[in-house]
Short mmCIF file of C-alpha atoms in Angstrom, two decimals:
data_model
loop_
_atom_site.label_atom_id
_atom_site.label_comp_id
_atom_site.label_asym_id
_atom_site.label_seq_id
_atom_site.Cartn_x
_atom_site.Cartn_y
_atom_site.Cartn_z
CA MET A 1 165.23 48.10 136.11
CA LYS A 2 168.51 46.83 134.91
CA ASN A 3 169.95 46.13 138.46
CA ASN A 4 167.14 43.82 139.10
CA SER A 5 167.73 41.64 136.02
CA LYS A 6 168.91 38.15 136.17
CA ILE A 7 170.97 36.44 133.73
CA PHE A 8 171.79 32.66 133.67
CA LEU A 9 174.82 31.64 131.75
CA LEU A 10 175.73 28.12 130.68
CA ASP A 11 178.81 27.46 128.76
CA ASP A 12 181.54 24.82 129.11
CA GLU A 13 184.38 27.11 128.41
CA GLU A 14 185.39 28.52 131.81
CA LEU A 15 187.24 31.52 130.14
CA ILE A 16 184.03 32.68 128.54
CA VAL A 17 181.97 32.25 131.53
CA SER A 18 184.52 34.13 133.78
CA MET A 19 184.83 36.87 131.29
CA LEU A 20 180.98 37.19 130.61
CA SER A 21 180.12 36.99 134.35
CA ARG A 22 182.60 39.87 135.27
CA SER A 23 181.56 42.10 132.46
CA LEU A 24 177.82 41.67 133.13
CA LYS A 25 178.13 41.99 137.09
CA LYS A 26 179.98 45.48 136.43
CA GLN A 27 176.97 46.37 134.45
CA GLY A 28 174.81 45.78 137.56
CA TYR A 29 173.12 42.53 136.47
CA ASN A 30 172.75 39.40 138.68
CA VAL A 31 174.44 36.58 137.13
CA MET A 32 174.27 32.91 137.78
CA ALA A 33 177.03 31.07 135.70
CA GLU A 34 177.43 27.22 135.25
CA THR A 35 179.93 25.24 133.10
CA ARG A 36 178.08 22.04 133.42
CA PRO A 37 174.53 21.24 132.44
CA VAL A 38 173.77 19.35 135.67
CA GLU A 39 170.02 20.11 136.69
CA VAL A 40 170.13 23.17 134.55
CA LEU A 41 166.30 23.19 133.96
CA GLU A 42 165.71 23.01 137.72
CA LYS A 43 167.92 25.85 138.35
CA ILE A 44 166.58 27.91 135.67
CA ARG A 45 163.03 27.33 136.85
CA THR A 46 163.97 28.06 140.44
CA TRP A 47 166.06 31.11 140.01
CA ALA A 48 163.67 32.49 137.35
CA PRO A 49 166.03 34.47 135.16
CA ASP A 50 165.13 37.21 132.74
CA ILE A 51 167.64 35.90 130.20
CA VAL A 52 169.34 32.54 129.65
CA MET A 53 172.48 32.31 127.58
CA LEU A 54 173.19 28.89 126.36
CA ASP A 55 176.20 27.59 124.47
CA VAL A 56 174.92 25.42 121.57
CA ASN A 57 177.89 22.84 121.53
CA MET A 58 178.75 21.33 124.88
CA PRO A 59 180.42 17.84 125.36
CA GLU A 60 177.59 16.49 127.67
CA THR A 61 174.68 17.79 125.81
CA ASN A 62 173.43 20.20 123.07
CA GLY A 63 172.24 23.71 123.91
CA LEU A 64 169.50 23.47 121.26
CA ASP A 65 168.05 20.43 123.25
CA ILE A 66 167.96 22.57 126.40
CA LEU A 67 166.21 25.25 124.64
CA GLN A 68 163.66 22.89 123.21
CA GLU A 69 163.03 21.79 126.97
CA ILE A 70 162.52 25.35 128.12
CA LYS A 71 160.01 26.13 125.69
CA ASP A 72 158.29 22.69 126.04
CA LYS A 73 157.95 23.19 129.78
CA GLY A 74 156.80 26.79 129.35
CA ILE A 75 159.49 28.35 131.40
CA ASP A 76 159.08 32.19 131.11
CA THR A 77 162.52 33.43 130.17
CA GLU A 78 164.36 34.89 126.93
CA VAL A 79 167.05 32.63 125.55
CA ILE A 80 170.25 33.91 123.82
CA MET A 81 172.30 31.18 121.96
CA LEU A 82 176.00 31.06 122.05
CA THR A 83 177.72 29.46 119.06
CA ALA A 84 181.07 29.04 117.30
CA ASP A 85 179.20 28.02 114.12
CA ASP A 86 178.12 31.17 112.36
CA THR A 87 176.26 29.35 109.64
CA ALA A 88 172.87 30.30 108.93
CA GLU A 89 171.48 26.82 109.35
CA THR A 90 172.24 26.85 113.13
CA ALA A 91 170.94 30.30 113.70
CA VAL A 92 167.47 29.41 111.94
CA LYS A 93 167.05 26.31 113.79
CA ALA A 94 167.63 28.18 117.03
CA MET A 95 165.10 30.82 116.24
CA LYS A 96 162.62 28.25 115.00
CA ILE A 97 162.82 26.56 118.29
CA GLY A 98 162.09 29.92 120.15
CA ALA A 99 165.51 31.54 120.84
CA THR A 100 165.25 35.25 121.19
CA ASP A 101 168.61 36.05 119.61
CA TYR A 102 172.08 34.48 119.03
CA LEU A 103 175.85 35.59 119.28
CA THR A 104 178.62 34.02 117.63
CA LYS A 105 182.05 33.37 119.08
CA PRO A 106 184.54 35.06 119.78
CA LEU A 107 182.10 37.45 121.64
CA ASN A 108 182.33 41.05 121.52
CA ILE A 109 181.41 42.22 124.87
CA GLU A 110 179.77 45.54 123.82
CA GLU A 111 177.67 43.50 121.29
CA VAL A 112 176.61 41.34 124.09
CA LYS A 113 175.57 44.33 126.20
CA ILE A 114 173.46 46.02 123.51
CA VAL A 115 171.67 42.57 122.60
CA ILE A 116 170.80 42.14 126.36
CA GLU A 117 169.67 45.51 126.86
CA LYS A 118 167.32 45.44 123.82
CA ILE A 119 165.78 42.12 125.04
CA LEU A 120 165.09 43.44 128.52
CA GLU A 121 163.76 46.70 127.21
CA LYS A 122 161.33 44.58 124.85
CA GLY A 123 160.49 42.47 127.75
CA ARG A 124 159.54 45.63 129.80
CA LEU A 125 157.51 46.99 127.23
CA ARG A 126 155.74 43.50 126.76
CA HIS A 127 154.95 43.36 130.40
CA GLU A 128 153.58 46.90 130.43
CA VAL A 129 151.38 46.29 127.37
CA ASP A 130 149.96 43.01 129.10
CA TYR A 131 149.35 45.10 132.19
CA LEU A 132 147.49 47.68 130.07
CA ARG A 133 145.57 45.16 128.29
CA LYS A 134 144.28 43.74 131.59
CA VAL A 135 143.33 47.12 132.78
CA TYR A 136 141.71 47.83 129.53
CA LEU A 137 139.56 44.56 129.56
CA GLU A 138 138.76 45.17 133.24
CA THR A 139 137.12 48.55 132.14
CA PHE A 140 134.95 46.89 129.60
CA LYS A 141 134.07 43.38 131.34
CA LYS A 142 131.33 44.56 133.64
CA ASP A 143 127.70 44.72 132.23
CA ILE A 144 125.28 47.68 132.85
CA VAL A 145 124.37 47.59 136.54
CA GLY A 146 120.67 47.53 137.00
CA GLU A 147 117.80 45.14 137.81
CA SER A 148 114.76 47.25 136.28
CA LYS A 149 113.00 45.88 133.17
CA VAL A 150 114.02 48.85 131.11
CA ILE A 151 117.64 48.25 131.72
CA LYS A 152 117.48 44.49 130.96
CA GLU A 153 115.60 45.38 127.61
CA LEU A 154 118.32 47.91 126.92
CA GLN A 155 121.07 45.31 127.47
CA GLU A 156 119.25 42.91 125.17
CA LYS A 157 118.79 45.71 122.42
CA ALA A 158 122.24 46.51 122.67
CA ALA A 159 123.44 42.76 122.14
CA LYS A 160 121.24 42.47 119.17
CA LEU A 161 122.62 45.53 117.66
CA ALA A 162 126.28 44.27 118.25
CA MET A 163 125.51 40.89 116.91
CA ALA A 164 124.02 42.55 113.69
CA GLY A 165 127.48 44.45 113.21
CA VAL A 166 125.78 47.83 112.90
CA SER A 167 128.27 50.54 112.12
CA THR A 168 126.45 53.44 113.79
CA VAL A 169 124.72 53.61 117.26
CA LEU A 170 123.00 56.68 118.82
CA ILE A 171 122.58 56.65 122.72
CA THR A 172 120.38 59.33 124.28
CA GLY A 173 119.49 60.30 127.70
CA GLU A 174 119.68 62.95 130.22
CA SER A 175 123.17 64.09 131.76
CA GLY A 176 124.39 61.54 134.11
CA THR A 177 122.48 58.52 133.07
CA GLY A 178 125.51 56.63 131.93
CA LYS A 179 125.67 57.10 128.17
CA GLU A 180 129.29 56.67 127.90
CA ARG A 181 129.19 53.59 130.12
CA MET A 182 126.57 52.12 127.66
CA ALA A 183 128.88 53.04 124.81
CA ARG A 184 131.66 51.07 126.24
CA PHE A 185 129.27 48.37 126.86
CA VAL A 186 128.17 48.38 123.13
CA HIS A 187 131.87 48.46 122.20
CA SER A 188 132.64 45.44 124.45
CA LEU A 189 129.91 43.48 122.80
CA ILE A 190 130.98 44.21 119.13
CA TYR A 191 134.76 43.48 119.87
CA ARG A 192 134.34 40.74 122.22
CA ASP A 193 136.76 38.04 123.44
CA SER A 194 140.36 38.31 122.03
CA THR A 195 139.59 40.96 119.62
CA LEU A 196 138.85 43.52 122.28
CA ARG A 197 142.59 43.43 122.97
CA CYS A 198 143.44 45.45 119.88
CA ALA A 199 140.25 47.22 119.16
CA PRO A 200 140.63 50.90 120.11
CA PHE A 201 137.89 52.93 121.90
CA ILE A 202 138.42 56.52 121.26
CA THR A 203 136.42 59.40 122.85
CA ILE A 204 136.07 62.96 121.95
CA ASN A 205 133.51 65.60 123.46
CA CYS A 206 131.85 67.69 120.82
CA THR A 207 131.40 70.52 123.11
CA ALA A 208 134.95 70.81 124.47
CA LEU A 209 136.47 71.99 121.37
CA PRO A 210 135.72 74.92 118.92
CA GLU A 211 134.64 73.83 115.41
CA THR A 212 137.90 74.30 113.60
CA LEU A 213 139.93 72.47 116.33
CA LEU A 214 137.26 69.68 116.39
CA GLU A 215 137.50 69.22 112.74
CA SER A 216 141.27 68.71 112.88
CA GLU A 217 141.10 66.39 115.84
CA LEU A 218 138.57 64.25 114.07
CA PHE A 219 140.10 64.07 110.63
CA GLY A 220 143.72 64.98 111.24
CA TYR A 221 145.67 67.07 108.78
CA GLU A 222 148.63 67.19 106.20
CA LYS A 223 151.73 69.18 106.73
CA GLY A 224 151.18 72.60 105.59
CA ALA A 225 147.50 72.47 105.54
CA PHE A 226 147.51 75.60 107.90
CA THR A 227 150.13 77.79 109.67
CA ASP A 228 150.87 75.51 112.60
CA ALA A 229 150.72 72.32 110.60
CA ARG A 230 154.26 71.46 110.73
CA THR A 231 153.75 67.71 110.47
CA ASP A 232 151.18 65.27 109.40
CA LYS A 233 148.81 64.34 111.94
CA LYS A 234 146.37 61.35 112.29
CA GLY A 235 142.90 62.25 113.35
CA LEU A 236 140.86 60.39 115.67
CA PHE A 237 138.92 58.62 112.86
CA GLU A 238 142.27 56.91 111.87
CA LEU A 239 143.27 56.20 115.36
CA ALA A 240 139.91 54.38 116.06
CA ASN A 241 140.15 52.35 112.97
CA GLY A 242 139.28 48.81 113.74
CA GLY A 243 137.49 49.82 116.78
CA SER A 244 134.98 52.36 118.01
CA ILE A 245 134.92 56.35 118.24
CA LEU A 246 132.53 57.87 120.81
CA LEU A 247 131.16 61.31 119.60
CA ASP A 248 130.00 62.60 123.05
CA GLU A 249 127.32 65.30 122.95
CA ILE A 250 126.93 65.32 119.20
CA GLY A 251 123.96 67.53 119.57
CA ASP A 252 126.34 70.39 120.08
CA MET A 253 128.17 69.90 116.86
CA LYS A 254 128.11 72.78 114.51
CA ILE A 255 126.23 72.42 111.28
CA GLY A 256 129.38 72.95 109.00
CA LEU A 257 131.07 69.85 110.52
CA GLN A 258 127.77 67.92 110.51
CA SER A 259 127.82 67.81 106.80
CA LYS A 260 131.42 66.22 106.81
CA LEU A 261 130.29 63.72 109.48
CA LEU A 262 127.43 62.66 107.25
CA ARG A 263 129.82 62.06 104.45
CA VAL A 264 131.92 59.76 106.78
CA LEU A 265 128.92 57.78 107.90
CA GLU A 266 127.59 57.26 104.26
CA GLU A 267 130.94 56.59 102.42
CA ARG A 268 133.18 55.20 105.28
CA THR A 269 136.02 57.31 104.06
CA ILE A 270 137.83 60.34 105.60
CA ARG A 271 140.07 62.96 104.12
CA ARG A 272 142.56 64.95 106.30
CA ILE A 273 142.60 68.73 106.23
CA GLY A 274 144.80 69.72 103.41
CA GLY A 275 144.96 66.13 101.94
CA LYS A 276 143.72 64.87 98.57
CA GLN A 277 143.28 61.19 99.18
CA GLU A 278 140.31 59.52 100.56
CA MET A 279 141.18 57.03 103.34
CA PRO A 280 138.82 54.14 103.99
CA ILE A 281 137.96 53.40 107.63
CA GLU A 282 136.40 50.47 109.40
CA VAL A 283 135.03 51.95 112.64
CA THR A 284 131.83 51.83 114.65
CA ILE A 285 130.59 55.25 115.30
CA ILE A 286 128.72 55.66 118.57
CA ALA A 287 127.19 59.20 119.24
CA THR A 288 125.75 60.32 122.44
CA THR A 289 123.58 63.32 123.32
CA ASN A 290 121.41 64.62 126.11
CA ARG A 291 119.51 66.79 123.86
CA ASN A 292 116.19 66.19 121.84
CA LEU A 293 117.58 66.03 118.42
CA GLN A 294 114.04 66.11 116.74
CA GLU A 295 113.68 69.52 118.39
CA ALA A 296 117.15 70.61 117.42
CA VAL A 297 116.14 69.67 113.75
CA ASP A 298 113.07 71.67 113.91
CA ARG A 299 115.03 74.59 115.32
CA GLY A 300 117.55 74.24 112.23
CA ASP A 301 120.43 73.44 114.70
CA PHE A 302 120.90 69.91 113.40
CA ARG A 303 120.79 68.32 110.05
CA LEU A 304 117.50 66.24 109.33
CA ASP A 305 119.62 63.80 107.06
CA LEU A 306 122.24 63.20 109.69
CA PHE A 307 119.60 62.77 112.60
CA TYR A 308 117.91 60.14 110.26
CA ARG A 309 121.15 58.34 109.73
CA LEU A 310 121.98 58.24 113.34
CA ASN A 311 118.72 57.52 114.60
CA THR A 312 118.59 54.16 112.53
CA PHE A 313 119.86 52.18 115.64
CA SER A 314 119.27 54.07 118.90
CA LEU A 315 119.38 53.35 122.52
CA HIS A 316 117.49 55.59 125.00
CA ILE A 317 118.43 55.51 128.73
CA LEU A 318 115.72 56.58 130.95
CA PRO A 319 116.56 58.93 134.09
CA LEU A 320 117.09 57.40 137.55
CA ARG A 321 113.70 58.69 138.73
CA GLU A 322 111.91 56.59 136.25
CA ARG A 323 113.61 53.25 137.05
CA LYS A 324 113.60 53.43 141.04
CA GLU A 325 114.33 49.86 140.98
CA ASP A 326 117.74 50.31 139.93
CA ILE A 327 118.59 52.96 142.74
CA LEU A 328 119.42 50.60 145.61
CA THR A 329 121.20 48.23 143.30
CA LEU A 330 123.33 50.97 141.88
CA ALA A 331 124.02 52.32 145.55
CA SER A 332 125.04 48.96 146.71
CA HIS A 333 127.36 48.76 143.67
CA PHE A 334 129.05 51.82 144.21
CA LEU A 335 129.45 51.27 147.93
CA SER A 336 131.29 47.83 147.30
CA TYR A 337 133.20 49.65 144.63
CA PHE A 338 134.55 52.64 146.80
CA THR A 339 135.02 50.67 150.09
CA ALA A 340 137.42 48.67 147.96
CA GLU A 341 138.90 51.61 146.10
CA TYR A 342 139.61 53.40 149.51
CA LYS A 343 140.52 50.27 151.29
CA LYS A 344 137.72 50.68 153.93
CA SER A 345 135.80 47.97 155.76
CA ASN A 346 132.80 50.30 156.47
CA PRO A 347 130.18 51.33 155.77
CA LYS A 348 128.67 47.92 154.64
CA GLY A 349 125.31 48.95 153.62
CA PHE A 350 122.32 51.36 154.08
CA ALA A 351 119.98 51.43 156.91
CA PRO A 352 116.22 50.97 155.92
CA GLU A 353 115.41 54.67 156.46
CA ALA A 354 118.30 55.91 154.43
CA GLU A 355 116.95 53.43 151.62
CA LYS A 356 113.69 55.20 151.81
CA VAL A 357 115.27 58.51 151.24
CA LEU A 358 117.38 57.15 148.37
CA LEU A 359 114.24 55.89 146.71
CA SER A 360 112.17 59.22 147.30
CA TYR A 361 114.75 61.47 145.95
CA THR A 362 114.38 62.62 142.27
CA TRP A 363 118.13 62.30 141.46
CA PRO A 364 118.34 65.25 139.02
CA GLY A 365 122.06 64.20 138.24
CA ASN A 366 120.99 60.68 137.59
CA VAL A 367 123.58 57.79 138.19
CA ARG A 368 126.54 60.09 138.26
CA GLU A 369 124.93 62.11 141.06
CA LEU A 370 124.24 58.74 143.12
CA ARG A 371 127.72 57.62 142.50
CA ASN A 372 129.27 60.96 143.89
CA VAL A 373 126.97 60.72 147.01
CA VAL A 374 127.99 57.27 147.57
CA GLU A 375 131.77 58.01 147.18
CA ARG A 376 131.32 60.99 149.61
CA LEU A 377 129.81 58.70 152.15
CA VAL A 378 132.52 56.05 151.90
CA VAL A 379 135.20 58.69 152.41
CA LEU A 380 133.58 60.64 155.24
CA GLU A 381 131.61 58.11 157.19
CA ASN A 382 132.82 54.97 159.33
CA THR A 383 129.52 53.71 160.60
CA GLU A 384 128.63 50.03 159.70
CA PHE A 385 125.31 51.27 158.06
CA ILE A 386 124.56 54.71 156.49
CA SER A 387 121.57 56.32 158.13
CA ASP A 388 119.32 58.92 156.65
CA LYS A 389 120.83 61.77 158.87
CA GLN A 390 124.14 60.85 157.16
CA LEU A 391 122.78 61.49 153.52
CA PRO A 392 123.60 64.90 151.94
CA LEU A 393 120.85 67.65 152.54
CA GLU A 394 119.72 67.70 148.89
CA ALA A 395 118.55 64.18 149.22
CA THR A 396 116.81 64.53 152.31
CA ARG A 397 114.77 67.50 151.69
CA THR A 398 112.73 65.80 149.04
CA VAL A 399 109.31 66.91 148.10
CA CYS A 400 107.51 64.03 146.67
CA TYR A 401 104.78 64.30 143.96
CA THR A 402 101.89 62.19 143.39
CA ASN A 403 99.41 62.59 140.62
CA ASN A 404 100.79 66.13 140.06
CA ARG A 405 100.08 67.11 143.72
CA CYS A 406 103.14 68.11 146.11
CA ILE A 407 103.11 66.55 149.50
CA LEU A 408 104.20 68.83 152.11
CA PRO A 409 106.48 67.23 154.68
CA ASP A 410 105.78 67.47 158.43
CA GLU A 411 108.75 69.58 159.05
CA GLY A 412 107.89 72.12 156.30
CA VAL A 413 109.76 73.32 153.29
CA SER A 414 111.36 76.53 152.06
CA LEU A 415 109.59 77.54 148.69
CA ASP A 416 112.68 79.27 147.50
CA GLU A 417 114.77 76.24 148.06
CA ILE A 418 112.25 73.91 146.07
CA GLU A 419 112.05 76.55 143.39
CA LYS A 420 115.92 76.70 143.15
CA ASP A 421 116.15 73.04 143.14
CA LEU A 422 113.75 72.60 140.22
CA ILE A 423 115.39 75.13 138.28
CA MET A 424 118.86 73.37 138.75
CA GLN A 425 117.24 70.08 137.87
CA ALA A 426 115.86 71.52 134.64
CA LEU A 427 118.95 73.31 133.64
CA GLN A 428 120.87 70.02 134.15
CA ARG A 429 118.41 68.03 132.23
CA THR A 430 118.58 70.28 129.24
CA GLY A 431 122.28 70.70 129.23
CA ASN A 432 122.03 74.47 130.54
CA ASN A 433 119.84 75.22 127.43
CA LYS A 434 117.58 78.12 128.74
CA THR A 435 115.04 77.98 126.01
CA LEU A 436 114.45 74.39 126.70
CA THR A 437 114.54 74.86 130.51
CA ALA A 438 111.93 77.45 130.27
CA LYS A 439 109.61 75.19 128.08
CA LEU A 440 110.35 72.35 130.63
CA LEU A 441 109.30 74.70 133.69
CA LYS A 442 106.25 76.25 131.75
CA ILE A 443 107.51 79.82 132.34
CA SER A 444 108.74 82.55 129.94
CA TYR A 445 112.38 82.93 128.95
CA ASP A 446 112.49 86.44 130.69
CA SER A 447 111.04 84.87 133.95
CA LEU A 448 113.74 82.14 133.89
CA ARG A 449 116.44 84.55 133.32
CA TYR A 450 115.19 86.46 136.37
CA GLN A 451 115.14 83.36 138.51
CA ILE A 452 118.62 82.33 137.56
CA LYS A 453 119.88 85.69 138.50
CA LYS A 454 117.92 85.67 141.62
CA PHE A 455 119.33 82.51 142.94
CA GLY A 456 122.84 83.18 141.67
CA LEU A 457 122.81 80.26 139.07
CA GLU A 458 124.57 82.25 136.36
#
C-alpha cells in the first residue's frame, strides 16, 4: 500500500528537499530526507526504502557514484536520479548503472508523483510475480511419492521421455491413481530448472465441456466467427505455447474433435475457429484417460490413428491395490502434509492395527481416496496415533480375496453391502461406463441396471 511505502531523499538544495518532503508526506508516503551524503549507504541499508531519490551533482560527492555503490552492494531499492543536466548523456549513464528513472530540475511535483507511483506499482507486480513463481515451482518440485518397484520404474521412464524431448505423452490409469500428478511431474522434468519459471502448464477436462465449447476453448476463435464472438480469443493451445497442455480424460473426446486434434499432433499448427491462418505451436501435449482406448477403438468411439499417435509414448499407473508397498508411504506423506496444512501436532502416525487395515483395504478410489481419508482423520482426530477403530467404515469392513476365494471375517458380513461396494468400485474404475462395468462384474447389462436401481446408485 502507498501509506507503507518509504522514500529516501538526498539533495544538497534544502528548498528542493523541503518541498519534496512536504508534498510526498501529504500523499501518505514515509519520507527520510538528507542534504548531506554522510553515511548515506548505511542509512539506506538500515531504513530499507522502496525508492531512493538522488541528486546527481552535489558538492561532496557525485550521485552516480552513490548509485553505483547501491548496485554493487546489492541493496534492494529503486533509484530515481535528480539532475539539472537534461542532456541525454547523463540520463543514459544513470540508466546503464541501474537507475529506474530520472527527473530533471526544476521539478514538477505532479510528474514526480506519477513517476513514483508507477515505480511502486511495478514493484508490487514484481513481488507478486516472484511469489507466484515460488508457489508454482513448489507445486512441481516434489517427486512422485512411492517406494514400489513399479513407481520407481515409472519415474525412470518419465525421465527418459523428458530427456528425449518427446512432444506427446499418454498417461493411463484408473480414476484417482494420480494421472494429473504424473503429468505435472513429466512437465517439471521437461522444463526443469530456470525454464520452468516461464513454461506454462494448462489443463482442460475433456468431459467438462460440450464439443462445440471444447473446440473454442482449445483453438480459440476470431471476432465474428459466431454470434457471441465479439472479440478475438486465444485458445488453450496458444496459451500453452512454450510449455505443456494436459488433455484430461481424452477418452471422452468426441470423434469430430479427435480428427482436429490429430492434425495438431501431426502438423504442430492450429487454426482459430473462423480464422484463415495456421499458427505454429511449440507445446508438449500430455493426455490422460481412465478408459481402455483400445476397447474404445474397437467400439468405434476413438480414432485408431489418434490412438496410435498418442500411444507412441505412454505411462500406465497401476491401481493402489496392485502396489500395496506404496500405501503406508503415501499415508505417512499425506499425514505430514495435512498436519502442517491444518497446523496440528497430532496425529503423528498410524497404530500397527490401523496399518493392517490400510494394507488390506482395496482402495477403489485409489490415491485420491487415501488422501481424502487421511485429511478427514487429521481434521477430526487428535490422538497421537490413529487406531483401526478411527478409520472410516468402508476401510474396516474389508473382505480379503486370496486365490479368488473370499475369506469371511469373524464378525460376519452383509452380502448386500459387499455387492453394493463391488458395484461402486467397478463404476468408479470404468468412469461410470455401465457397459464396461457389467463386463468387469461378469453380469448382464440389465442385471447391472437392476442392481444400480436397487442400491440407489443412479
